[in-house]
Tab-separated table of C-alpha atoms in Angstrom:
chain	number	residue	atom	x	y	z
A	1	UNK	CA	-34.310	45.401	23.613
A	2	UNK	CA	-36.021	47.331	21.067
A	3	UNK	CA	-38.794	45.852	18.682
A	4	UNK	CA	-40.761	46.138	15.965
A	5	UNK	CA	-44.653	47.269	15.436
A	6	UNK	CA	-45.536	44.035	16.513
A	7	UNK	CA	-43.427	43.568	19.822
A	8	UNK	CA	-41.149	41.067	18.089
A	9	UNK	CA	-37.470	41.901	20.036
A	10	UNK	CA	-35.491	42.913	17.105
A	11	UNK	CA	-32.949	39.251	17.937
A	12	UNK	CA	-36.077	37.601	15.932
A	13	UNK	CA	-36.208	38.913	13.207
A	14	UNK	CA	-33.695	37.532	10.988
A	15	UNK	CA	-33.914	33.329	11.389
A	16	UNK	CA	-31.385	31.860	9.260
A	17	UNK	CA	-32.679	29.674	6.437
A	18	UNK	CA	-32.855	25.695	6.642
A	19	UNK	CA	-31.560	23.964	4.115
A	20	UNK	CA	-34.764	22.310	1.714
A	21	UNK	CA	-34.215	20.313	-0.984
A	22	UNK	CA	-35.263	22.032	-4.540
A	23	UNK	CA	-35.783	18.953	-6.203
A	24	UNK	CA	-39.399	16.888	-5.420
A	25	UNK	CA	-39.866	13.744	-3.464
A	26	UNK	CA	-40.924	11.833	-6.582
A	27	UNK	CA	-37.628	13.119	-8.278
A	28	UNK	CA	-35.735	12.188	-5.331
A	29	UNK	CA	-37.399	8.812	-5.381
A	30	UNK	CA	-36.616	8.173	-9.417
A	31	UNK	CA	-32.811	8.731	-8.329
A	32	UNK	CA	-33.338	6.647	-5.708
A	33	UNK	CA	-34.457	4.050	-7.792
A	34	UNK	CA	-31.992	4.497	-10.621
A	35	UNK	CA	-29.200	4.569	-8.081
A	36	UNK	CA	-30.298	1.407	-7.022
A	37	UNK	CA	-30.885	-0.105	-10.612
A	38	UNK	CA	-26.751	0.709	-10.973
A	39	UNK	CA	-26.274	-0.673	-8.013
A	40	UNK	CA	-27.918	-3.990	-8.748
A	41	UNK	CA	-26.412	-4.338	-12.193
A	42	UNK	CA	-23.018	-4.407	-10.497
A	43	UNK	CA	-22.440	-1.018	-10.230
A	44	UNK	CA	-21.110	0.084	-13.835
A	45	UNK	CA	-18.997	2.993	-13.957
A	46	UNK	CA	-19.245	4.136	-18.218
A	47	UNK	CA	-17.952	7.786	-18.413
A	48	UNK	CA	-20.028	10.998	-18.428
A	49	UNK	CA	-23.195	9.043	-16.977
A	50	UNK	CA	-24.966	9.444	-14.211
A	51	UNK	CA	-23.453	6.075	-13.425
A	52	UNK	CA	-19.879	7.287	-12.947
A	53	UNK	CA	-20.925	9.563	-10.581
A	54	UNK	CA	-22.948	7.490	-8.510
A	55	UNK	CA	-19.952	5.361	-8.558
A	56	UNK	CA	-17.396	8.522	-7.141
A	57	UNK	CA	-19.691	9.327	-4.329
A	58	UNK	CA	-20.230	5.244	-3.365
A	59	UNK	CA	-16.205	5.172	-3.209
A	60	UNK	CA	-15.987	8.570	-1.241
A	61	UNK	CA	-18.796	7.736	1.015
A	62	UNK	CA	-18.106	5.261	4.197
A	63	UNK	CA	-19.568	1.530	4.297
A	64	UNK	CA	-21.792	0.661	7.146
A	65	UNK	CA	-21.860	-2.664	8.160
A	66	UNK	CA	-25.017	-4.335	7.478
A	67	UNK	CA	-26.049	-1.878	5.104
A	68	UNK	CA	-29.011	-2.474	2.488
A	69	UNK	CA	-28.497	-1.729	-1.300
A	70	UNK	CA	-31.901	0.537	-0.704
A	71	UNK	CA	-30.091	2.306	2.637
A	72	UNK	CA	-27.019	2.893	0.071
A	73	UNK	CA	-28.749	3.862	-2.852
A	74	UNK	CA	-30.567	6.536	-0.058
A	75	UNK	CA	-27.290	7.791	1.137
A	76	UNK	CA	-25.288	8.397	-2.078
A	77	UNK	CA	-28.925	10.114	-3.352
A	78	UNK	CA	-28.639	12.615	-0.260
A	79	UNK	CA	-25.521	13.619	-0.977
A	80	UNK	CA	-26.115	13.962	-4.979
A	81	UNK	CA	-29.371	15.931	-3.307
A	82	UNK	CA	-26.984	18.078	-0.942
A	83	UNK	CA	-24.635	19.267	-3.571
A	84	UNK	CA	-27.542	19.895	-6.235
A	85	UNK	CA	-28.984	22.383	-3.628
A	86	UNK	CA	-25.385	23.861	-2.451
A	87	UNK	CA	-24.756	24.119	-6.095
A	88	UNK	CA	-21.817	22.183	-5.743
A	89	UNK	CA	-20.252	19.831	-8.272
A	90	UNK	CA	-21.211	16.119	-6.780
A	91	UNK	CA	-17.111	14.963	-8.384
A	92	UNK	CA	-14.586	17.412	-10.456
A	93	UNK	CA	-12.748	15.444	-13.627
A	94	UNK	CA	-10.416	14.392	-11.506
A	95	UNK	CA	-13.151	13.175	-8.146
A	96	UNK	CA	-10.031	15.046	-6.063
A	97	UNK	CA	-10.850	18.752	-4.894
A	98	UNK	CA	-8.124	21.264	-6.249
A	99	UNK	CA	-7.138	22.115	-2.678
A	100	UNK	CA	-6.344	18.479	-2.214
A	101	UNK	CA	-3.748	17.836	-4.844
A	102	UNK	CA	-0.785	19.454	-3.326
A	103	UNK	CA	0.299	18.738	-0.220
A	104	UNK	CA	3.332	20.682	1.309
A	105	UNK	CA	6.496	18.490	2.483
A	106	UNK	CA	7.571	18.202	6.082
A	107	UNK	CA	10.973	19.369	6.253
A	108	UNK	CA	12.987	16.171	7.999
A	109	UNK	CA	16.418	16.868	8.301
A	110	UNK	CA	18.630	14.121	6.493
A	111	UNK	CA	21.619	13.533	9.039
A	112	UNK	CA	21.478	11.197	11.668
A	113	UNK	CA	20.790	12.249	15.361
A	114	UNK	CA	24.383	10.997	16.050
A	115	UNK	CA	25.613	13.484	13.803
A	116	UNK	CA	23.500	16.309	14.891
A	117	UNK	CA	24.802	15.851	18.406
A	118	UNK	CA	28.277	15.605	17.115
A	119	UNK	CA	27.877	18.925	15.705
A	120	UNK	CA	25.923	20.025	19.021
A	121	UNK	CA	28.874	19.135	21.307
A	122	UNK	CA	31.220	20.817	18.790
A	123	UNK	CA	29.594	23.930	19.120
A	124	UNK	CA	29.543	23.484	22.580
A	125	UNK	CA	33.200	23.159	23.005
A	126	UNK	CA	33.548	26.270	21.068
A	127	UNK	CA	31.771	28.397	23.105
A	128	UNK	CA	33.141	26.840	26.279
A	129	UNK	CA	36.842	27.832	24.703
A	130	UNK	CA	35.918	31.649	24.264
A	131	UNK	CA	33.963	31.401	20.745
A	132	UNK	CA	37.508	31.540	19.052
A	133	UNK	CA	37.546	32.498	15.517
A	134	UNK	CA	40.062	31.403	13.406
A	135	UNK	CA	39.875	31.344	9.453
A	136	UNK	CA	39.026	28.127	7.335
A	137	UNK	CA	37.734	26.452	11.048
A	138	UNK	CA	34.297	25.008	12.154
A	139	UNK	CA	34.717	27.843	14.616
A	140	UNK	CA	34.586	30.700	12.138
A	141	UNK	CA	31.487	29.153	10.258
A	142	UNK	CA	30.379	28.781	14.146
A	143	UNK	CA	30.916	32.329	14.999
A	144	UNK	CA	29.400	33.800	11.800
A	145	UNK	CA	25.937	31.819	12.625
A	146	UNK	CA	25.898	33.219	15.982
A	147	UNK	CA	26.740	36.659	15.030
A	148	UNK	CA	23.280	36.270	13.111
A	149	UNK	CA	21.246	34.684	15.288
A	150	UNK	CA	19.719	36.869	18.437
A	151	UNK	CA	21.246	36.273	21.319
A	152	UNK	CA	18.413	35.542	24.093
A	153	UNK	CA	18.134	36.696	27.288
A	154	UNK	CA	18.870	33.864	30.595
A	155	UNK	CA	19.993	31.247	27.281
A	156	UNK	CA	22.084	28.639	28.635
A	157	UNK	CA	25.165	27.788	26.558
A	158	UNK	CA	23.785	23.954	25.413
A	159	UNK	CA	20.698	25.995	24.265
A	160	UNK	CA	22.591	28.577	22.158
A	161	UNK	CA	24.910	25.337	20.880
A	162	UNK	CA	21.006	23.732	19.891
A	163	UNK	CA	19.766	26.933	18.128
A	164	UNK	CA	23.389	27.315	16.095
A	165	UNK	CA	23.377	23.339	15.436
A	166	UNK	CA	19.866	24.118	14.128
A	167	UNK	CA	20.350	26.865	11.840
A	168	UNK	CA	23.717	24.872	10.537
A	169	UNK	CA	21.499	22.100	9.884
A	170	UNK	CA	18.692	23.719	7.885
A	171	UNK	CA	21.547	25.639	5.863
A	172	UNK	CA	22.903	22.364	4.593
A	173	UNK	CA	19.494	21.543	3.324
A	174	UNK	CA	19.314	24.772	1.371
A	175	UNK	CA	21.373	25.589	-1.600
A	176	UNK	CA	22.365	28.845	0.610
A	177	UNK	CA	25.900	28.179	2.018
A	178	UNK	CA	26.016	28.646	5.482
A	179	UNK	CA	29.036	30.792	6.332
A	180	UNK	CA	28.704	33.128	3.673
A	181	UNK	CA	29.831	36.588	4.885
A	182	UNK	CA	26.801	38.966	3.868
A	183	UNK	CA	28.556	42.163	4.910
């Protein structure tokens, strides 16, 4: 490998940097100390003080068993020490991150498993008769759905029956009715 003037192999050059704390140890130590001041006066949580957030990062952060009020005060320091040199916010207004508030829904579908198979062995039945369409019938809605779904290659009959019963089954959970003729 090629290297510099010195004979350093260029794969030395760049070392990444190690994260050092950019506050002093005696200002380390005086939050150390006032963390554990709040901590001995029964942990007060008053609003825009340094208490409050001492008080979101000692609820965020785990308990370990046996722990000393001076280990504790140490730990919730670090991390007030970690996001001071990340230049991260120790707690937003609301001590939740934004990405956190929302959280998407599961779809679950609401009919029974009975039902579901009831409609599964319906479909079945169908296609065992010949896929016969007649009007105002579970058939035609039946055949519609399958004219829209892809038909795939080697499918067995009770899996085509599954993948109709499926689609019929997410329609009703939409406001999108499912035999509607789109042509």
């Amino acid at each position: 490998p090629p290297a510099d003037d010195f004979g350093v192999p260029a794969d030395f050059e760049k070392i990444p940097s190690i994260p050092v704390s950019r506050r002093t140890p005696e200002d380390r130590q005086k939050d150390v100390d006032n963390i554990l001041s709040w901590i001995r006066e029964g942990k007060p949580s008053d609003l825009d003080t340094p208490g409050d957030e001492f008080a979101k990062i000692d609820q965020m952060l785990p308990k370990k068993k046996g722990q000393s009020p001076v280990d504790r005060a140490k730990d919730i320091e670090s991390v007030l020490d970690w996001c001071r040199s990340m230049d991260v916010p120790p707690v937003d207004d609301h001590g939740v991150p934004a990405d956190f508030e929302k959280i998407p829904s599961i779809p679950v579908s609401r009919r029974t498993p009975e039902d579901r198979q009831k409609d599964v062995d319906n479909i079945l039945s169908w296609i065992r008769e010949g896929k016969p369409s007649d009007l105002d019938t579970p058939g035609d809605e039946f055949a519609k759905i399958d004219q829209m779904l892809p038909k795939k290659k080697g499918q067995s009959p009770e899996d085509r029956a599954r993948e109709i019963e499926g689609y019929l089954d997410w329609a009703r959970e939409k406001p999108v009715p499912p035999a509607d003729d789109f042509g």
